Amino acid sequence: MATKDFDYQGFAKNLAQQAQEMVPAEFNDFQKQYVVNTLGNFAMLSGKTLAEDENLHFNAEQSVLITQIIAEWSFHKSVDVIRSGIPQQYWDPIMQKIAYTIFEIAKQTFSQGLPQDKILELIEHHVKKSYIEAITELKNKGAIDEGLMEYAASQSNMDKMAQEMQEQAAQAEAAGGAEQNISPDMQVPAGNSGTSPVDFPKVDSKVLKLATVAMLFNKMKQDKVQSILNKFNPDDAQAVIKFMQLPDLPQRVGAANALRCLQEIKTNLPKATDLTPNKVVLKIKKFASKHSRKEIDTILLSERIGVKRLVFNALEGNYYDKIPPKVASIVASHLCNGV
């Protein structure tokens, strides 16, 4: 039975548009377009098959999830292939092998009615296996040497993005650690872009901290910045916003001062009280108790694979240990407070 109510074309285009914002900044235009096109093409092909093949028996929600899984892994592995240094003419064969593997494993596991966390775990295992097999085959054919094969095998954009999430969490905590009651009209003292720290009065320490936070925020997406600022003292938030608008802020603060402020913020951060795996699991279970399984699946549609696995494992009483507790706690808080 085909899934006639699955708008696979619109969904694939939407996934490709989202991918444009996530492609690594260091990629050139051709590489960026390759990632977006690869994701979009595989999502379109899989979606078309799921929507029109009379021999398949998936509903619209299952079709959406399968297509999204293929798109996400197509994104991560195309980034890995590019970063690996493997010659361009071998990119497509590697990606085609991976996409075919995902589709076949997804069909089997969904047809068997396996839990979604188990499905994601099996797909991840087979994606990594097919990727290694593909680059090993290139090495055996003499297309690449052993050194390049090993370097390609070490690439993992998914792990890299998880690390970036952890760093962003640390930045958010640093922002939250700023002291209270700053006057928004206070001025940022001139800094020094060299390596020697500039001495500044103790009264200005807080100003420099907020200015340093503003420098971090200028590197982040604005929606994330706003969500963090909403937790600030209103005066502090206004001060940070003013600092973010200064075109010469990095020069006025200075690299040495910024590093010193970051270290001071980090040192004074309060100890986390809810970062244990057990507390994260309990928090996610509390969130899940307020929703049906269908609602949870819908909520998680736009989330990354790692987040889905964190939630599905927690529903079974287990902790997904590939996500650091700090990041997992933030994810759990987002689910509890933002849904």
Coordinates of C-alpha atoms in Angstrom, one line a residue:
M1 CA 0.0 0.0 0.0
A2 CA 1.5 3.3 -1.1
T3 CA 1.6 6.3 1.3
K4 CA -0.5 8.8 -0.8
D5 CA -0.7 11.4 2.0
F6 CA 3.1 11.8 2.3
D7 CA 4.3 15.0 0.6
Y8 CA 7.8 13.7 0.0
Q9 CA 8.7 16.5 -2.4
G10 CA 7.9 19.3 0.0
F11 CA 9.6 17.4 2.8
A12 CA 12.8 16.7 0.9
K13 CA 13.0 20.3 -0.2
N14 CA 12.6 21.5 3.4
L15 CA 15.3 19.1 4.6
A16 CA 17.7 20.4 1.9
Q17 CA 17.0 24.0 2.9
Q18 CA 17.7 23.2 6.6
A19 CA 21.0 21.6 5.5
Q20 CA 22.2 24.8 3.8
E21 CA 22.5 26.4 7.3
M22 CA 24.4 23.5 8.8
V23 CA 27.1 22.8 6.1
P24 CA 30.6 23.4 7.6
A25 CA 31.7 27.0 7.0
E26 CA 35.1 25.9 5.8
F27 CA 33.7 24.2 2.8
N28 CA 33.9 25.9 -0.6
D29 CA 30.8 26.6 -2.7
F30 CA 31.1 23.3 -4.6
Q31 CA 31.5 21.2 -1.5
K32 CA 28.5 23.0 0.2
Q33 CA 26.3 22.4 -2.8
Y34 CA 27.4 18.7 -3.0
V35 CA 26.3 18.1 0.6
V36 CA 22.9 19.9 0.1
N37 CA 22.3 18.2 -3.3
T38 CA 23.2 14.7 -2.0
L39 CA 20.9 15.0 1.0
G40 CA 18.1 16.4 -1.1
N41 CA 18.4 13.8 -3.8
F42 CA 18.5 10.8 -1.5
A43 CA 15.6 12.2 0.6
M44 CA 13.6 12.8 -2.7
L45 CA 14.3 9.3 -4.0
S46 CA 13.5 7.5 -0.7
G47 CA 10.4 9.6 -0.2
K48 CA 9.2 8.9 -3.7
T49 CA 9.6 5.1 -3.2
L50 CA 7.9 5.2 0.2
A51 CA 5.0 7.2 -1.2
E52 CA 4.4 5.3 -4.4
D53 CA 5.6 1.7 -4.0
E54 CA 2.5 -0.4 -3.7
N55 CA 4.5 -3.2 -2.0
L56 CA 5.5 -1.1 1.0
H57 CA 3.2 -0.8 3.9
F58 CA 4.4 2.3 5.9
N59 CA 2.1 5.1 7.2
A60 CA 2.9 8.7 6.7
E61 CA 4.7 9.1 10.0
Q62 CA 7.0 6.1 9.4
S63 CA 7.7 7.4 5.9
V64 CA 8.7 10.8 7.2
L65 CA 11.0 9.3 9.8
I66 CA 12.7 7.0 7.4
T67 CA 13.2 9.8 4.9
Q68 CA 14.6 12.0 7.7
I69 CA 17.0 9.4 8.9
I70 CA 18.3 9.0 5.3
A71 CA 18.7 12.7 5.0
E72 CA 20.5 13.1 8.3
W73 CA 23.0 10.4 7.6
S74 CA 23.5 11.6 4.0
F75 CA 24.4 15.0 5.5
H76 CA 26.9 13.6 8.0
K77 CA 28.6 11.1 5.8
S78 CA 28.9 13.4 2.8
V79 CA 30.6 15.9 5.1
D80 CA 32.9 13.0 6.3
V81 CA 33.7 12.0 2.7
I82 CA 34.6 15.6 1.8
R83 CA 36.8 16.1 4.9
S84 CA 38.5 12.7 4.3
G85 CA 40.3 13.9 1.2
I86 CA 39.1 11.0 -0.9
P87 CA 39.1 12.0 -4.6
Q88 CA 35.8 13.5 -5.8
Q89 CA 35.1 10.8 -8.3
Y90 CA 34.6 8.3 -5.5
W91 CA 32.1 10.4 -3.4
D92 CA 28.9 9.3 -5.2
P93 CA 29.6 5.6 -5.1
I94 CA 30.3 5.8 -1.3
M95 CA 27.2 7.8 -0.6
Q96 CA 25.0 5.6 -2.8
K97 CA 26.2 2.5 -0.8
I98 CA 25.3 4.2 2.4
A99 CA 21.9 5.5 1.3
Y100 CA 20.9 2.0 0.0
T101 CA 22.0 0.5 3.3
I102 CA 20.0 2.9 5.4
F103 CA 16.9 2.4 3.3
E104 CA 17.1 -1.4 3.4
I105 CA 17.8 -1.6 7.2
A106 CA 15.0 1.0 7.8
K107 CA 12.5 -1.1 5.8
Q108 CA 13.4 -4.2 7.7
T109 CA 13.4 -2.8 11.2
F110 CA 10.2 -0.7 10.8
S111 CA 8.4 -3.7 9.2
Q112 CA 9.5 -5.8 12.3
G113 CA 8.0 -3.2 14.6
L114 CA 11.3 -2.7 16.6
P115 CA 11.5 0.2 19.1
Q116 CA 12.8 3.4 17.6
D117 CA 15.9 3.5 19.7
K118 CA 16.8 0.0 18.5
I119 CA 16.1 1.0 14.9
L120 CA 18.4 4.1 15.2
E121 CA 21.1 2.0 16.8
L122 CA 21.0 -0.6 14.1
I123 CA 21.0 2.0 11.3
E124 CA 24.0 3.8 12.9
H125 CA 25.9 0.5 13.1
H126 CA 25.2 -0.4 9.5
V127 CA 26.0 3.1 8.2
K128 CA 29.4 3.0 9.8
K129 CA 29.9 -0.5 8.6
S130 CA 29.0 0.3 5.0
Y131 CA 31.2 3.5 5.1
I132 CA 34.2 1.5 6.2
E133 CA 33.5 -1.2 3.7
A134 CA 33.4 1.4 0.9
I135 CA 36.7 3.1 1.7
T136 CA 38.3 -0.3 2.4
E137 CA 37.3 -1.4 -1.1
L138 CA 38.8 1.8 -2.6
K139 CA 42.1 1.0 -0.8
N140 CA 42.0 -2.6 -2.0
K141 CA 41.6 -1.4 -5.6
G142 CA 44.5 0.9 -5.2
A143 CA 42.4 4.1 -5.5
I144 CA 43.6 5.4 -2.2
D145 CA 46.5 4.4 0.1
E146 CA 46.2 2.9 3.6
G147 CA 47.0 6.3 5.3
L148 CA 44.1 8.0 3.5
M149 CA 41.8 5.1 4.3
E150 CA 42.6 5.3 8.0
Y151 CA 42.2 9.1 8.0
A152 CA 38.8 8.7 6.2
A153 CA 37.7 6.1 8.7
S154 CA 38.4 8.6 11.5
Q155 CA 36.0 11.2 10.2
S156 CA 32.8 11.6 12.2
N157 CA 30.8 14.8 11.6
M158 CA 28.1 13.5 14.0
D159 CA 30.7 13.3 16.9
K160 CA 32.1 16.7 15.9
M161 CA 28.6 18.3 16.0
A162 CA 28.0 16.7 19.4
Q163 CA 31.3 18.3 20.6
E164 CA 30.1 21.7 19.3
M165 CA 26.9 21.2 21.2
Q166 CA 28.9 20.7 24.4
E167 CA 30.9 23.8 23.7
Q168 CA 27.8 25.8 23.1
A169 CA 26.4 24.5 26.4
A170 CA 29.6 25.7 28.1
Q171 CA 29.2 29.1 26.5
A172 CA 25.6 29.3 27.7
E173 CA 26.7 28.5 31.2
A174 CA 29.4 31.1 31.0
A175 CA 26.8 33.6 30.0
G176 CA 24.6 32.6 32.9
G177 CA 27.5 33.0 35.3
A178 CA 27.7 36.7 34.8
E179 CA 27.2 38.8 37.9
Q180 CA 24.0 40.9 38.4
N181 CA 23.0 44.6 38.4
I182 CA 25.2 46.2 35.7
S183 CA 24.4 49.6 34.5
P184 CA 23.8 49.4 30.7
D185 CA 25.4 52.8 30.2
M186 CA 28.8 51.6 31.5
Q187 CA 31.6 51.8 28.8
V188 CA 33.9 49.0 27.8
P189 CA 37.5 50.0 28.5
A190 CA 39.9 49.8 25.6
G191 CA 41.7 46.4 25.4
N192 CA 44.8 45.1 23.8
S193 CA 44.9 42.7 20.8
G194 CA 48.3 41.4 21.8
T195 CA 49.2 38.7 24.2
S196 CA 49.9 40.9 27.3
P197 CA 46.8 41.4 29.4
V198 CA 45.7 45.0 30.0
D199 CA 45.3 46.0 33.6
F200 CA 41.8 47.3 34.3
P201 CA 40.1 48.4 37.5
K202 CA 38.3 45.7 39.4
V203 CA 35.0 47.7 39.0
D204 CA 35.2 47.0 35.3
S205 CA 35.6 43.3 35.6
K206 CA 31.9 42.7 35.2
V207 CA 31.7 45.0 32.2
L208 CA 34.5 43.0 30.5
K209 CA 32.7 39.7 31.3
L210 CA 29.5 40.9 29.6
A211 CA 31.5 42.3 26.7
T212 CA 33.2 38.9 26.3
V213 CA 29.9 37.2 26.4
A214 CA 28.7 39.6 23.7
M215 CA 31.7 38.5 21.6
L216 CA 30.6 34.8 22.0
F217 CA 27.0 35.7 21.1
N218 CA 28.1 37.3 17.9
K219 CA 29.4 33.9 16.8
M220 CA 26.1 32.1 17.6
K221 CA 22.7 31.9 15.9
Q222 CA 20.5 34.7 17.0
D223 CA 17.6 32.5 18.1
K224 CA 19.9 30.7 20.5
V225 CA 21.3 34.1 21.7
Q226 CA 17.8 35.3 22.5
S227 CA 16.8 32.2 24.4
I228 CA 19.9 32.7 26.6
L229 CA 19.3 36.4 27.1
N230 CA 15.8 35.7 28.3
K231 CA 17.3 34.2 31.4
F232 CA 19.5 37.3 32.1
N233 CA 18.8 40.1 34.4
P234 CA 17.1 42.7 32.1
D235 CA 19.8 45.3 32.6
D236 CA 22.6 42.7 31.9
A237 CA 20.7 41.6 28.8
Q238 CA 20.5 45.2 27.5
A239 CA 24.2 45.7 28.2
V240 CA 25.1 42.6 26.2
I241 CA 22.9 43.7 23.3
K242 CA 24.7 47.1 23.2
F243 CA 28.1 45.5 23.3
M244 CA 27.1 43.2 20.4
Q245 CA 26.4 46.2 18.3
L246 CA 29.9 47.6 18.7
P247 CA 31.8 47.0 15.4
D248 CA 35.2 47.2 17.2
L249 CA 34.3 45.2 20.2
P250 CA 37.0 42.5 19.8
Q251 CA 39.7 45.2 19.6
R252 CA 38.3 47.2 22.6
V253 CA 38.2 44.1 24.8
G254 CA 41.4 42.5 23.6
A255 CA 42.2 38.8 23.2
A256 CA 44.1 38.6 26.5
N257 CA 41.3 40.2 28.5
A258 CA 38.7 38.0 26.8
L259 CA 40.6 34.9 27.6
R260 CA 41.1 36.0 31.2
C261 CA 37.4 36.8 31.6
L262 CA 36.4 33.4 30.1
Q263 CA 38.7 31.6 32.6
E264 CA 37.3 33.6 35.5
I265 CA 33.7 32.8 34.4
K266 CA 34.5 29.2 34.1
T267 CA 36.2 29.0 37.5
N268 CA 33.2 30.6 39.2
L269 CA 30.5 28.5 37.5
P270 CA 28.2 26.8 40.0
K271 CA 28.4 23.1 40.2
A272 CA 25.7 21.3 38.2
T273 CA 23.1 19.6 40.3
D274 CA 21.2 17.6 37.7
L275 CA 23.8 16.2 35.4
T276 CA 23.8 12.6 36.5
P277 CA 22.5 10.2 33.9
N278 CA 19.7 9.0 36.2
K279 CA 18.4 12.5 36.7
V280 CA 18.4 13.1 33.0
V281 CA 16.5 9.9 32.4
L282 CA 13.9 10.9 35.1
K283 CA 13.5 14.4 33.6
I284 CA 12.9 13.0 30.1
K285 CA 10.4 10.4 31.5
K286 CA 8.6 13.3 33.3
F287 CA 8.4 15.1 29.9
A288 CA 7.1 12.0 28.2
S289 CA 4.4 11.3 30.8
K290 CA 2.6 14.4 29.5
H291 CA 2.5 13.2 25.9
S292 CA 1.3 10.2 23.9
R293 CA 3.9 8.2 21.9
K294 CA 2.5 9.7 18.7
E295 CA 3.0 13.2 20.1
I296 CA 6.5 12.4 21.2
D297 CA 7.4 11.1 17.7
T298 CA 6.0 14.3 16.2
I299 CA 8.0 16.5 18.6
L300 CA 11.2 14.7 17.8
L301 CA 10.8 14.8 14.0
S302 CA 13.1 17.8 13.6
E303 CA 15.6 16.7 16.2
R304 CA 19.0 15.1 15.5
I305 CA 19.5 11.3 15.6
G306 CA 21.5 11.6 18.9
V307 CA 18.6 13.4 20.6
K308 CA 16.1 10.9 19.4
R309 CA 18.2 8.1 20.8
L310 CA 18.6 9.9 24.1
V311 CA 14.8 10.2 24.5
F312 CA 14.0 6.7 23.3
N313 CA 16.6 5.1 25.6
A314 CA 15.3 7.1 28.5
L315 CA 11.8 5.9 27.9
E316 CA 13.2 2.4 28.4
G317 CA 14.9 3.5 31.6
N318 CA 18.4 3.6 30.0
Y319 CA 20.8 6.5 29.4
Y320 CA 22.4 7.1 26.0
D321 CA 26.0 7.5 27.0
K322 CA 27.2 8.9 23.7
I323 CA 25.8 12.3 24.7
P324 CA 27.7 14.0 27.6
P325 CA 25.5 14.5 30.7
K326 CA 25.8 18.3 30.5
V327 CA 24.4 18.3 26.9
A328 CA 21.8 15.7 27.8
S329 CA 20.6 17.8 30.7
I330 CA 20.2 20.8 28.4
V331 CA 18.3 18.7 25.9
A332 CA 16.0 17.3 28.7
S333 CA 15.4 20.9 30.0
H334 CA 14.6 22.1 26.5
L335 CA 12.0 19.3 26.1
C336 CA 10.4 20.0 29.5
N337 CA 10.3 23.8 29.1
G338 CA 10.0 24.3 25.4
V339 CA 7.2 21.9 24.4

